[in-house]
Amino acid sequence: MPRFPWFTALVLLLVVLAAILAPWLAPHPPLEGDLMRQHLPPAWLPGGDPAFPLGTDEQGRDILSNILFGLRVSLSVGFFAVLISVLLGVPLGLMAGYSRRFGELVMRLVDVQLSVPTFLIALVVLALWGAGLLKLILVIGVVGWAAYARLVRGAVLSEREREYVLAAEALGLSTPRVLFRHILPNVLSVVLVQVSVDVPRVILLEATLSFLGVGVSIETPSIGLMVKRGMDYLFSGVWWTTALPGLALMLLVLTTNLLGDWMRDAFDPRRRRVNR
Amino acid sequence: MRYFAVRFLQMLFAVWGVATLVFLFLQLTGDPMEVLAPEDMSEAQVAELRHAYGLDRPLHVRYLIYMENLLKGDLGVSWTSGEPALRLLAQRFPATLKLVLTALLFAIALGLPAGVWAAVRSDTWVDRGLRFLSVLGISAPTFWIGIMLILIFSVTLGWLPSAGAGNWRHYILPGLTLSFYRIALFLRMIRSTLLDVLTQDYVRTARAKGLAERVVVYKHALRNALIPFVTLVGLQFGQLMAGAVVTEWIFAWPGMNRLALNALFTEDRPVILAFVVLTAGIFAVVNFVVDLLYGWIDPRVRYA
């Protein structure tokens, strides 16, 4: 098994903790502005104020506090949306792998679903339905089912031929029991690997949709929204309202991806040989 | 031949499914009269307008009309400009295509050699450095990359334009923004397939014959690693055609994704509908062609 990336895991843990503890850690309420202190630069630059370590935005809101609360939104979308996808996709995939007829039907639906990029579906649905955190989680979560269904079906199809399944069937165990007690634990590693790819993808998706203005509502602190607002002031020399939130988000996604890479190597014996 | 027919039917089914779902979804999202009718319009006038757009007919009738028109290539008329939705999109199509091809070119030109380099130098500092850069590449939000490029090359250095499409200089920043993720993706993919191929028996044979490492890597191994790579490039082409929304938005690119985004904000439903159906169509056809190519290059796929 490849070496566990301790440093990456530690950084990720810190970012996650900072996001969870945002209400206690943030120096200011994220949405509290003051036009007297708009566009303060980060504290280490001339004109900066130590009370606002990463500066303020066009309404005088503290960037650091907004980043912390924004990461909270990113993480909740990443967690809950993927959870919905798994809860929908895995059972459907299990059943599709077991019943030939049902499997064909599910696979055709998967084809339809996957013939439009996730981003596009989320964009259209949210633009017409209105922005909002819960809607966003629901839409991304529901749209994500197809990848899991396809993956699990494929895994079940190959597991079915294995002796332990044949033995369980020969013993006369009921189909749901064979599926959930015997096959499911053995296809979980594929699911976990897919989750490790999906969480960072979904986090980026939320940020992108919010950046376009269709993600979370404007009263929600969000990295994407912050960058969107900061974009209007690029040519006035204000770089911290766009650069710093994006950097924080990248740190979260980067560590998640690195941990996912480790998981993929650890679970896949074929890759283990190649990557060492 | 059978494989071809099955895949073709699957593709048609997928496009039909998407067209139906978008149609139904648009019916669910409220009364179009809220957008179409001015606020001071009387009840009778609204009813007249509804009739003029054919919106007073039952759902299944409208669906059948929609399907018939779809087969004729008619996807309705834009509510804001009054022009056929499909023509509006078609006018903007070349700009998007050019941007996407530029991005693919950047991604291949940078990602492919970097991936080969990382694989050849596997487990050295070169490899570790490139791998880290590639994870960085897939972790950076595209919109943020675009804005950082503008900050550096337009605002600070003043070297490149940050908006619009004119001469070749306008292609560099949006092209890089759009390709950033793909450079990293291609690097990762080429590296891992090449490493996989390099452990195969025929590579060992080639090495045992005393061939130069250069010949082994480029003539024997890389050729086989390129088969899945071609598939990936094809699939990414489909993804990019619909994934250029953010890039076109940031750089004010006159492409069809920007048009569609504007249509979304103004609730110009015929244009939205046409855009989704067109994109799904492009996506499905590209995937179909890639599948066929793959089946042609590697016959084992056809029997799977």
Coordinates of C-alpha atoms in Angstrom, one line a residue, chain B:
Chain B
M1 CA -22.2 -3.7 -38.3
R2 CA -24.5 -4.8 -35.5
Y3 CA -22.3 -2.9 -33.0
F4 CA -22.7 0.2 -35.2
A5 CA -26.5 -0.1 -35.4
V6 CA -26.9 -0.6 -31.6
R7 CA -24.7 2.3 -30.8
F8 CA -26.5 4.5 -33.3
L9 CA -29.9 3.6 -31.8
Q10 CA -28.6 4.3 -28.3
M11 CA -27.4 7.7 -29.5
L12 CA -30.7 8.6 -31.0
F13 CA -32.5 7.4 -27.9
A14 CA -30.3 9.6 -25.7
V15 CA -30.9 12.7 -27.8
W16 CA -34.6 12.1 -27.9
G17 CA -34.6 11.5 -24.1
V18 CA -32.8 14.8 -23.5
A19 CA -35.2 16.7 -25.9
T20 CA -38.2 15.3 -24.1
L21 CA -36.9 16.0 -20.6
V22 CA -36.0 19.6 -21.4
F23 CA -39.4 20.1 -22.9
L24 CA -41.1 18.8 -19.8
F25 CA -38.9 20.6 -17.5
L26 CA -39.6 23.9 -19.2
Q27 CA -43.3 23.2 -18.8
L28 CA -42.8 22.8 -15.0
T29 CA -41.0 26.1 -14.4
G30 CA -43.9 28.4 -14.5
D31 CA -46.1 30.2 -17.0
P32 CA -44.2 31.7 -19.9
M33 CA -46.8 34.5 -20.0
E34 CA -45.1 35.9 -16.9
V35 CA -42.1 36.6 -19.1
L36 CA -43.8 37.3 -22.4
A37 CA -46.7 39.6 -21.3
P38 CA -46.1 43.1 -20.2
E39 CA -47.5 43.8 -16.7
D40 CA -50.2 46.2 -17.8
M41 CA -51.7 43.8 -20.3
S42 CA -55.4 42.9 -19.9
E43 CA -56.7 39.3 -19.4
A44 CA -58.1 39.2 -23.0
Q45 CA -54.8 40.4 -24.5
V46 CA -52.8 37.8 -22.5
A47 CA -55.2 35.1 -23.8
E48 CA -54.7 36.3 -27.3
L49 CA -50.9 36.3 -26.9
R50 CA -51.1 32.8 -25.4
H51 CA -53.0 31.7 -28.5
A52 CA -50.6 33.4 -30.8
Y53 CA -47.7 31.4 -29.3
G54 CA -49.8 28.2 -29.4
L55 CA -49.5 27.9 -25.7
D56 CA -53.2 27.3 -25.1
R57 CA -53.1 23.9 -26.7
P58 CA -52.9 20.7 -24.5
L59 CA -49.5 19.5 -23.5
H60 CA -49.4 16.4 -25.6
V61 CA -50.3 18.4 -28.7
R62 CA -47.6 20.8 -28.1
Y63 CA -45.2 18.0 -27.5
L64 CA -46.0 16.4 -30.8
I65 CA -45.7 19.7 -32.6
Y66 CA -42.3 20.2 -30.9
M67 CA -41.1 16.8 -31.9
E68 CA -42.2 17.4 -35.5
N69 CA -40.5 20.7 -35.6
L70 CA -37.4 19.3 -34.0
L71 CA -37.2 16.7 -36.9
K72 CA -37.4 19.6 -39.3
G73 CA -34.6 21.4 -37.5
D74 CA -37.0 24.1 -36.2
L75 CA -36.5 24.9 -32.5
G76 CA -38.7 27.9 -32.2
V77 CA -38.2 31.7 -32.3
S78 CA -36.3 33.7 -29.7
W79 CA -38.6 35.7 -27.5
T80 CA -36.2 38.6 -27.3
S81 CA -35.0 39.0 -30.9
G82 CA -37.7 37.2 -32.8
E83 CA -35.1 35.3 -34.9
P84 CA -35.0 31.5 -35.1
A85 CA -33.3 30.2 -32.0
L86 CA -31.2 27.7 -34.0
R87 CA -29.9 30.3 -36.4
L88 CA -28.9 32.6 -33.5
L89 CA -26.9 29.7 -32.1
A90 CA -25.5 28.7 -35.4
Q91 CA -24.2 32.3 -36.0
R92 CA -22.2 32.0 -32.7
F93 CA -21.1 28.4 -33.3
P94 CA -17.8 29.2 -35.2
A95 CA -16.5 31.4 -32.4
T96 CA -17.1 28.7 -29.8
L97 CA -15.6 26.0 -32.1
K98 CA -12.4 28.1 -32.7
L99 CA -12.0 28.7 -29.0
V100 CA -12.5 25.0 -28.2
L101 CA -10.0 23.9 -30.8
T102 CA -7.4 26.5 -29.5
A103 CA -7.9 25.1 -26.0
L104 CA -7.5 21.5 -27.2
L105 CA -4.4 22.4 -29.2
F106 CA -2.8 24.0 -26.0
A107 CA -3.8 21.0 -23.9
I108 CA -2.3 18.5 -26.3
A109 CA 0.8 20.6 -27.0
L110 CA 1.6 21.0 -23.3
G111 CA -0.1 17.9 -21.7
L112 CA 1.2 15.2 -24.0
P113 CA 4.9 15.9 -23.9
A114 CA 4.8 16.6 -20.1
G115 CA 3.0 13.3 -19.6
V116 CA 5.6 11.4 -21.6
W117 CA 8.4 13.2 -19.7
A118 CA 6.9 12.3 -16.3
A119 CA 6.5 8.7 -17.3
V120 CA 10.0 8.3 -18.7
R121 CA 11.4 9.9 -15.6
S122 CA 9.0 8.0 -13.3
D123 CA 9.8 8.3 -9.6
T124 CA 12.3 11.1 -10.0
W125 CA 11.9 14.7 -9.0
V126 CA 10.8 15.6 -12.5
D127 CA 7.9 13.1 -12.2
R128 CA 7.0 14.3 -8.7
G129 CA 7.0 17.9 -9.7
L130 CA 4.9 17.3 -12.8
R131 CA 2.4 15.2 -10.9
F132 CA 2.0 17.8 -8.3
L133 CA 1.5 20.5 -11.0
S134 CA -1.1 18.3 -12.6
V135 CA -3.1 17.8 -9.4
L136 CA -2.9 21.5 -9.0
G137 CA -4.3 21.9 -12.5
I138 CA -7.3 19.8 -11.9
S139 CA -7.9 21.5 -8.5
A140 CA -8.0 25.1 -9.7
P141 CA -11.5 26.6 -10.5
T142 CA -11.6 27.5 -14.2
F143 CA -13.2 30.9 -13.5
W144 CA -10.4 31.7 -11.0
I145 CA -7.7 30.8 -13.5
G146 CA -9.2 33.1 -16.0
I147 CA -9.4 36.0 -13.6
M148 CA -5.8 35.4 -12.4
L149 CA -4.6 35.4 -16.0
I150 CA -6.4 38.7 -16.6
L151 CA -4.9 40.1 -13.4
I152 CA -1.4 39.1 -14.5
F153 CA -1.3 39.5 -18.3
S154 CA -3.9 42.3 -18.8
V155 CA -4.0 44.4 -15.6
T156 CA -0.4 44.2 -14.4
L157 CA 1.7 43.6 -17.5
G158 CA -0.8 44.9 -20.1
W159 CA 0.4 42.4 -22.6
L160 CA -2.8 40.7 -23.7
P161 CA -6.4 41.8 -24.2
S162 CA -9.0 40.5 -21.6
A163 CA -12.2 40.7 -23.6
G164 CA -13.6 40.1 -27.1
A165 CA -12.4 38.2 -30.1
G166 CA -10.2 39.8 -32.7
N167 CA -6.8 38.8 -33.8
W168 CA -4.7 35.9 -32.4
R169 CA -3.8 37.7 -29.2
H170 CA -7.4 37.5 -28.1
Y171 CA -7.2 33.7 -28.2
I172 CA -4.3 33.3 -25.8
L173 CA -5.9 34.0 -22.4
P174 CA -9.3 32.3 -23.0
G175 CA -7.6 29.4 -24.7
L176 CA -5.2 28.9 -21.8
T177 CA -8.1 29.3 -19.3
L178 CA -10.2 26.7 -21.0
S179 CA -7.2 24.3 -21.5
F180 CA -5.8 24.5 -18.0
Y181 CA -7.8 21.6 -16.6
R182 CA -7.2 19.5 -19.7
I183 CA -3.4 20.0 -19.7
A184 CA -3.4 18.5 -16.3
L185 CA -5.8 15.8 -17.3
F186 CA -3.9 14.8 -20.4
L187 CA -0.6 14.8 -18.4
R188 CA -2.1 12.4 -15.8
M189 CA -3.6 10.2 -18.4
I190 CA -0.6 9.8 -20.7
R191 CA 1.7 9.3 -17.7
S192 CA -0.3 6.4 -16.3
T193 CA -1.1 4.7 -19.6
L194 CA 2.5 4.9 -20.7
L195 CA 3.7 3.5 -17.4
D196 CA 1.2 0.7 -17.8
V197 CA 2.3 0.0 -21.4
L198 CA 6.0 0.1 -20.4
T199 CA 5.5 -3.0 -18.1
Q200 CA 4.1 -5.0 -21.0
D201 CA 5.9 -8.0 -22.4
Y202 CA 6.4 -6.6 -25.9
V203 CA 8.2 -3.6 -24.4
R204 CA 10.4 -6.0 -22.4
T205 CA 11.1 -7.9 -25.7
A206 CA 12.0 -4.6 -27.5
R207 CA 14.3 -3.7 -24.7
A208 CA 15.9 -7.2 -24.6
K209 CA 16.5 -6.8 -28.3
G210 CA 18.8 -4.0 -27.3
L211 CA 16.8 -1.2 -28.9
A212 CA 17.6 2.3 -27.8
E213 CA 15.3 3.5 -24.9
R214 CA 14.2 6.3 -27.2
V215 CA 13.0 3.9 -29.8
V216 CA 11.3 1.7 -27.2
V217 CA 9.4 4.6 -25.7
Y218 CA 8.4 6.5 -28.8
K219 CA 8.0 3.8 -31.4
H220 CA 6.6 0.9 -29.4
A221 CA 5.1 2.1 -26.2
L222 CA 3.8 5.6 -27.0
R223 CA 1.8 4.3 -30.0
N224 CA -0.2 2.0 -27.8
A225 CA -0.7 4.6 -25.1
L226 CA -2.1 7.0 -27.7
I227 CA -5.2 4.8 -28.4
P228 CA -7.0 5.6 -25.1
F229 CA -5.6 9.2 -25.4
V230 CA -7.4 9.7 -28.7
T231 CA -10.6 8.7 -27.0
L232 CA -10.0 11.1 -24.1
V233 CA -9.3 14.0 -26.5
G234 CA -12.6 13.2 -28.4
L235 CA -14.6 13.1 -25.2
Q236 CA -13.1 16.3 -24.0
F237 CA -14.0 18.0 -27.2
G238 CA -17.6 17.2 -26.5
Q239 CA -17.2 18.4 -22.9
L240 CA -15.6 21.6 -24.0
M241 CA -18.3 22.6 -26.4
A242 CA -20.6 22.9 -23.5
G243 CA -18.0 23.7 -20.9
A244 CA -16.9 26.9 -22.3
V245 CA -19.7 28.9 -20.6
V246 CA -17.5 30.3 -17.9
T247 CA -14.6 31.1 -20.1
E248 CA -16.8 32.8 -22.7
W249 CA -18.5 34.8 -19.9
I250 CA -15.3 36.0 -18.3
F251 CA -13.6 37.0 -21.6
A252 CA -16.8 38.4 -23.2
W253 CA -16.3 35.8 -26.0
P254 CA -18.9 36.1 -28.8
G255 CA -19.7 32.4 -28.7
M256 CA -22.9 30.4 -28.4
N257 CA -22.4 29.6 -24.7
R258 CA -22.4 33.3 -23.9
L259 CA -25.6 33.7 -25.9
A260 CA -27.2 30.8 -24.0
L261 CA -26.2 32.3 -20.7
N262 CA -27.8 35.6 -21.6
A263 CA -30.9 33.6 -22.7
L264 CA -31.0 32.0 -19.3
F265 CA -30.8 35.3 -17.5
T266 CA -33.6 36.8 -19.7
E267 CA -35.6 33.5 -19.6
D268 CA -35.6 33.3 -23.4
R269 CA -36.9 29.7 -23.3
P270 CA -36.8 28.8 -27.0
V271 CA -33.1 29.7 -27.1
I272 CA -32.4 27.8 -23.9
L273 CA -34.3 24.8 -25.3
A274 CA -32.4 25.0 -28.6
F275 CA -29.1 25.3 -26.8
V276 CA -29.6 22.2 -24.6
V277 CA -30.8 20.1 -27.5
L278 CA -28.0 21.3 -29.7
T279 CA -25.4 20.7 -27.1
A280 CA -26.7 17.3 -26.2
G281 CA -26.8 16.5 -29.9
I282 CA -23.1 17.5 -30.5
F283 CA -22.1 15.7 -27.3
A284 CA -23.9 12.5 -28.4
V285 CA -22.6 12.6 -31.9
V286 CA -19.0 13.2 -30.7
N287 CA -19.2 10.3 -28.2
F288 CA -20.7 8.1 -30.9
V289 CA -17.9 8.8 -33.4
V290 CA -15.3 8.3 -30.6
D291 CA -16.8 5.0 -29.8
L292 CA -16.8 3.9 -33.4
L293 CA -13.2 5.0 -33.8
Y294 CA -12.3 3.1 -30.7
G295 CA -14.1 0.0 -31.9
W296 CA -12.3 0.3 -35.2
I297 CA -8.8 0.8 -33.6
D298 CA -9.3 -1.9 -31.0
P299 CA -11.7 -4.6 -32.2
R300 CA -12.0 -6.2 -28.8
V301 CA -14.3 -3.3 -27.7
R302 CA -17.0 -4.4 -30.2
Y303 CA -17.6 -7.7 -28.4
A304 CA -17.6 -6.4 -24.9

